[in-house]
Amino acid sequence: QASCLARATSGASAHRPARATHRARMKINIANPTTGMQKVFEIDDDKKLLPFFDKRMSTEVTGDSLGDEFKGYMFRIAGGNDKQGFPMKQGILCNHRVRLLFKKGMSCYRERRKGCRKRKSVRGCVVGPDLATLSLVLIKKGAEEIPGLTDDNKPRRLGPKRASNIRKLFALEKKDDVRNFVVRRELNEKKKKAPRIQRLVTPAMLQRKRYFRSQTRQRMVLGKKLKQDYAKRVVEYRQEQKELRAAEVAKKKKEKKSSK
């Protein structure tokens, strides 16, 4: 019986097809903030991806292993998605999926109703072979140009809107007028469009601030005066009541004496 079972299992294994060897296919999305360009590269070789494995998000990694054209390049790991589409989340120190309770303000979650919380699956922030896409940000450029990433310049469609960000972009000083440096967008030959600058300090805004502060100060002074008047009136009222009670007691005593 044992020999028959062994023959049967050997025959079954002979007819079973050989399992295909799995090779990691990972897409690497590289973004270049200085030029505004980004490009996707498909990597089939595991050996090229080995330096990225077991690294956390925000870690800086050299690009020498990806190929000769990436020699001298430095990248920062920005995130990624696994093969089922779940995004990597910073702060989850593992290389698999976990279910977390999300609320407003957390990454990988958008609140649909006010105060609503939701339990969702997210991927840990440690890079592994199960990722389908890995997002990298170019930090340091190497010797060679990469076509579609470093050889061209794609200007931003919209410039910064906040006053401090405009100063930072153009390296302005405090005395410079930010309104002269707003990035204007041409709608047609005659018309241009500019954003309304946020957090802009103007004389009108300072005057409004001074007015609000003076109003607050006046309310505080008035409240203090009313409190003092009230305390004074309470003392007077109590004295009046005391005198009234004393007068009533004296009247009753007088009535008792007269009745006797």
Coordinates of C-alpha atoms in Angstrom, one line a residue:
Q1 CA 0.0 0.0 0.0
A2 CA 2.9 2.3 0.8
S3 CA 4.6 1.6 -2.5
C4 CA 1.4 2.3 -4.4
L5 CA 1.0 5.6 -2.6
A6 CA 4.7 6.5 -3.4
R7 CA 4.1 5.7 -7.1
A8 CA 1.0 7.8 -7.2
T9 CA 2.7 10.8 -5.7
S10 CA 5.7 10.5 -7.9
G11 CA 3.4 10.3 -11.0
A12 CA 1.5 13.4 -9.9
S13 CA 4.7 15.3 -9.3
A14 CA 5.9 14.4 -12.8
H15 CA 2.8 15.8 -14.4
R16 CA 2.9 19.0 -12.3
P17 CA 4.2 22.1 -14.2
A18 CA 7.3 23.7 -12.9
R19 CA 6.7 26.9 -10.9
A20 CA 7.8 30.1 -12.6
T21 CA 10.6 32.0 -10.9
H22 CA 9.3 35.4 -9.7
R23 CA 11.2 38.5 -10.6
A24 CA 10.5 41.8 -8.9
R25 CA 9.1 44.3 -11.3
M26 CA 9.0 47.7 -9.7
K27 CA 8.3 51.1 -11.1
I28 CA 10.4 53.9 -9.8
N29 CA 8.9 57.4 -10.1
I30 CA 11.7 60.0 -9.9
A31 CA 10.7 63.7 -9.4
N32 CA 13.1 66.6 -9.9
P33 CA 11.8 69.7 -8.0
T34 CA 14.4 72.1 -9.6
T35 CA 13.1 71.5 -13.1
G36 CA 9.5 70.5 -12.3
M37 CA 10.0 67.2 -14.3
Q38 CA 9.3 63.6 -13.3
K39 CA 9.8 60.3 -15.0
V40 CA 8.9 56.7 -14.4
F41 CA 11.5 53.9 -14.8
E42 CA 10.7 50.2 -14.8
I43 CA 13.3 48.0 -13.0
D44 CA 13.3 44.2 -13.5
D45 CA 16.5 43.3 -11.7
D46 CA 16.4 42.6 -8.0
K47 CA 20.1 43.5 -7.6
K48 CA 19.5 47.0 -8.7
L49 CA 16.8 47.5 -6.0
L50 CA 18.8 45.9 -3.2
P51 CA 20.2 49.2 -1.8
F52 CA 16.6 50.5 -1.4
F53 CA 15.3 47.5 0.5
D54 CA 14.9 47.9 4.3
K55 CA 15.3 51.7 4.0
R56 CA 12.7 54.0 5.6
M57 CA 10.9 56.9 4.0
S58 CA 12.9 60.1 3.9
T59 CA 16.1 58.2 3.8
E60 CA 18.7 59.4 1.2
V61 CA 20.0 56.7 -1.1
T62 CA 22.6 56.8 -3.9
G63 CA 21.4 55.9 -7.4
D64 CA 24.6 54.1 -8.5
S65 CA 23.0 50.7 -8.4
L66 CA 20.2 51.6 -10.8
G67 CA 22.5 52.0 -13.8
D68 CA 25.5 53.9 -15.3
E69 CA 23.3 56.9 -16.1
F70 CA 22.5 57.4 -12.4
K71 CA 26.1 57.5 -11.3
G72 CA 26.6 60.3 -8.7
Y73 CA 22.9 60.9 -8.2
M74 CA 21.3 61.1 -4.8
F75 CA 17.6 60.3 -4.1
R76 CA 15.3 60.7 -1.1
I77 CA 12.6 58.0 -0.6
A78 CA 9.3 59.9 -0.7
G79 CA 6.8 57.0 -0.6
G80 CA 5.2 54.3 -2.7
N81 CA 2.4 51.8 -3.2
D82 CA 2.3 48.0 -2.8
K83 CA 0.9 45.7 -5.5
Q84 CA -2.7 46.1 -4.2
G85 CA -2.4 49.9 -4.3
F86 CA -2.1 50.6 -0.5
P87 CA 0.1 53.7 0.1
M88 CA 3.1 53.8 2.4
K89 CA 2.7 55.9 5.5
Q90 CA 5.4 57.6 7.4
G91 CA 6.0 56.6 11.0
I92 CA 4.8 52.9 10.7
L93 CA 8.1 51.1 11.1
C94 CA 7.3 47.8 9.3
N95 CA 7.3 46.5 5.7
H96 CA 3.8 45.1 5.6
R97 CA 0.2 46.3 5.8
V98 CA -1.5 47.4 9.0
R99 CA -5.0 48.6 9.8
L100 CA -5.1 52.0 11.6
L101 CA -7.9 54.2 12.9
F102 CA -7.6 57.5 11.0
K103 CA -9.0 60.9 11.9
K104 CA -8.8 64.4 10.4
G105 CA -5.3 65.7 9.9
M106 CA -3.6 62.4 9.3
S107 CA -2.0 61.5 6.0
C108 CA -3.6 58.9 3.7
Y109 CA -7.1 60.0 4.9
R110 CA -9.6 62.6 3.9
E111 CA -12.5 63.4 6.2
R112 CA -15.9 63.0 4.5
R113 CA -18.1 64.0 7.4
K114 CA -17.1 66.2 10.4
G115 CA -15.7 64.2 13.3
C116 CA -15.8 61.0 11.3
R117 CA -13.0 58.4 11.9
K118 CA -12.2 55.4 9.8
R119 CA -10.1 52.2 10.0
K120 CA -8.0 51.8 6.9
S121 CA -5.2 49.6 5.7
V122 CA -1.9 51.3 4.9
R123 CA 1.6 50.0 4.1
G124 CA 4.5 50.5 6.5
C125 CA 7.3 53.0 5.7
V126 CA 10.0 50.4 5.2
V127 CA 10.8 49.6 1.6
G128 CA 10.4 45.9 0.5
P129 CA 10.1 43.7 -2.6
D130 CA 6.3 43.8 -2.4
L131 CA 6.1 47.4 -3.6
A132 CA 4.8 48.0 -7.1
T133 CA 5.8 51.7 -7.2
L134 CA 8.5 53.6 -5.3
S135 CA 8.6 57.4 -5.3
L136 CA 12.0 59.1 -5.2
V137 CA 12.9 62.8 -5.1
L138 CA 16.1 63.9 -6.8
I139 CA 18.4 65.7 -4.2
K140 CA 21.8 65.7 -5.9
K141 CA 22.5 65.6 -9.7
G142 CA 25.2 63.4 -11.1
A143 CA 27.5 63.9 -14.0
E144 CA 25.3 62.6 -16.8
E145 CA 22.0 64.1 -18.0
I146 CA 18.9 61.9 -17.8
P147 CA 16.5 62.6 -20.7
G148 CA 13.1 63.7 -19.6
L149 CA 14.2 64.4 -16.0
T150 CA 17.2 66.8 -16.0
D151 CA 17.6 68.0 -19.6
D152 CA 14.5 70.1 -19.8
N153 CA 12.8 72.8 -17.6
K154 CA 9.1 72.8 -17.0
P155 CA 8.1 76.1 -15.2
R156 CA 5.4 76.0 -12.5
R157 CA 2.0 77.0 -13.8
L158 CA 1.2 78.9 -10.6
G159 CA 3.6 80.8 -8.4
P160 CA 3.5 81.0 -4.6
K161 CA 0.6 82.8 -3.0
R162 CA 1.7 83.4 0.6
A163 CA 3.9 86.6 1.2
S164 CA 6.6 84.7 3.1
N165 CA 6.9 82.1 0.3
I166 CA 7.2 84.8 -2.4
R167 CA 10.0 86.4 -0.3
K168 CA 11.7 83.0 0.0
L169 CA 11.4 82.3 -3.8
F170 CA 13.0 85.6 -4.8
A171 CA 15.3 86.0 -1.8
L172 CA 13.6 89.4 -0.9
E173 CA 14.3 91.5 2.2
K174 CA 11.6 92.9 4.5
K175 CA 11.7 96.3 2.9
D176 CA 10.9 95.0 -0.6
D177 CA 7.4 95.2 -1.8
V178 CA 6.1 91.6 -2.4
R179 CA 3.3 92.8 -4.7
N180 CA 5.8 93.6 -7.5
F181 CA 7.1 90.0 -7.5
V182 CA 3.9 88.1 -7.8
V183 CA 3.9 85.5 -10.6
R184 CA 1.3 86.6 -13.1
R185 CA -0.3 84.2 -15.6
E186 CA -1.3 85.3 -19.1
L187 CA -4.9 84.5 -19.9
N188 CA -4.8 86.1 -23.4
E189 CA -2.8 88.9 -25.1
K190 CA -4.6 91.7 -23.1
K191 CA -5.4 90.0 -19.8
K192 CA -3.2 88.7 -17.0
K193 CA -4.1 87.0 -13.8
A194 CA -2.3 87.2 -10.4
P195 CA -3.2 85.5 -7.1
R196 CA -4.4 87.5 -4.1
I197 CA -1.4 87.6 -1.7
Q198 CA -2.1 85.9 1.6
R199 CA -0.7 87.2 5.0
L200 CA 0.4 90.5 3.4
V201 CA 1.3 93.2 5.9
T202 CA -0.1 96.5 4.7
P203 CA -0.7 99.9 6.5
A204 CA -4.5 99.2 6.4
M205 CA -4.0 95.8 8.1
L206 CA -1.8 97.4 10.8
Q207 CA -4.3 100.2 11.3
R208 CA -7.1 97.6 11.7
K209 CA -5.0 95.6 14.2
R210 CA -4.3 98.8 16.2
Y211 CA -8.1 99.6 16.1
F212 CA -9.0 96.1 17.4
R213 CA -6.5 96.3 20.2
S214 CA -7.7 99.8 21.2
Q215 CA -11.3 98.4 21.2
T216 CA -10.3 95.5 23.4
R217 CA -8.4 97.9 25.8
Q218 CA -11.5 100.2 26.0
R219 CA -13.8 97.2 26.7
M220 CA -11.4 96.0 29.5
V221 CA -11.3 99.5 31.1
L222 CA -15.1 99.8 30.8
G223 CA -15.6 96.4 32.3
K224 CA -13.3 97.2 35.2
K225 CA -15.2 100.5 35.9
L226 CA -18.6 98.7 35.7
K227 CA -17.3 96.1 38.2
Q228 CA -16.1 98.8 40.6
D229 CA -19.5 100.6 40.3
Y230 CA -21.3 97.4 40.9
A231 CA -19.3 96.6 44.0
K232 CA -19.8 100.1 45.3
R233 CA -23.6 99.8 44.7
V234 CA -23.7 96.4 46.5
V235 CA -22.1 98.0 49.6
E236 CA -24.6 100.9 49.5
Y237 CA -27.5 98.5 49.1
R238 CA -26.4 96.4 52.0
Q239 CA -26.0 99.5 54.2
E240 CA -29.5 100.7 53.2
Q241 CA -31.0 97.2 54.0
K242 CA -29.2 97.2 57.4
E243 CA -30.6 100.7 58.2
L244 CA -34.1 99.6 57.2
R245 CA -34.0 96.5 59.4
A246 CA -32.7 98.6 62.3
A247 CA -35.5 101.1 61.8
E248 CA -38.1 98.3 61.7
V249 CA -36.7 96.7 64.9
A250 CA -36.7 100.1 66.7
K251 CA -40.3 100.7 65.6
K252 CA -41.4 97.4 66.9
K253 CA -39.7 98.0 70.3
K254 CA -41.4 101.4 70.5
E255 CA -44.8 99.9 69.8
K256 CA -44.3 97.3 72.5
K257 CA -43.3 99.9 75.1
S258 CA -46.4 102.0 74.2
S259 CA -48.7 99.0 74.5
K260 CA -47.4 98.3 78.0

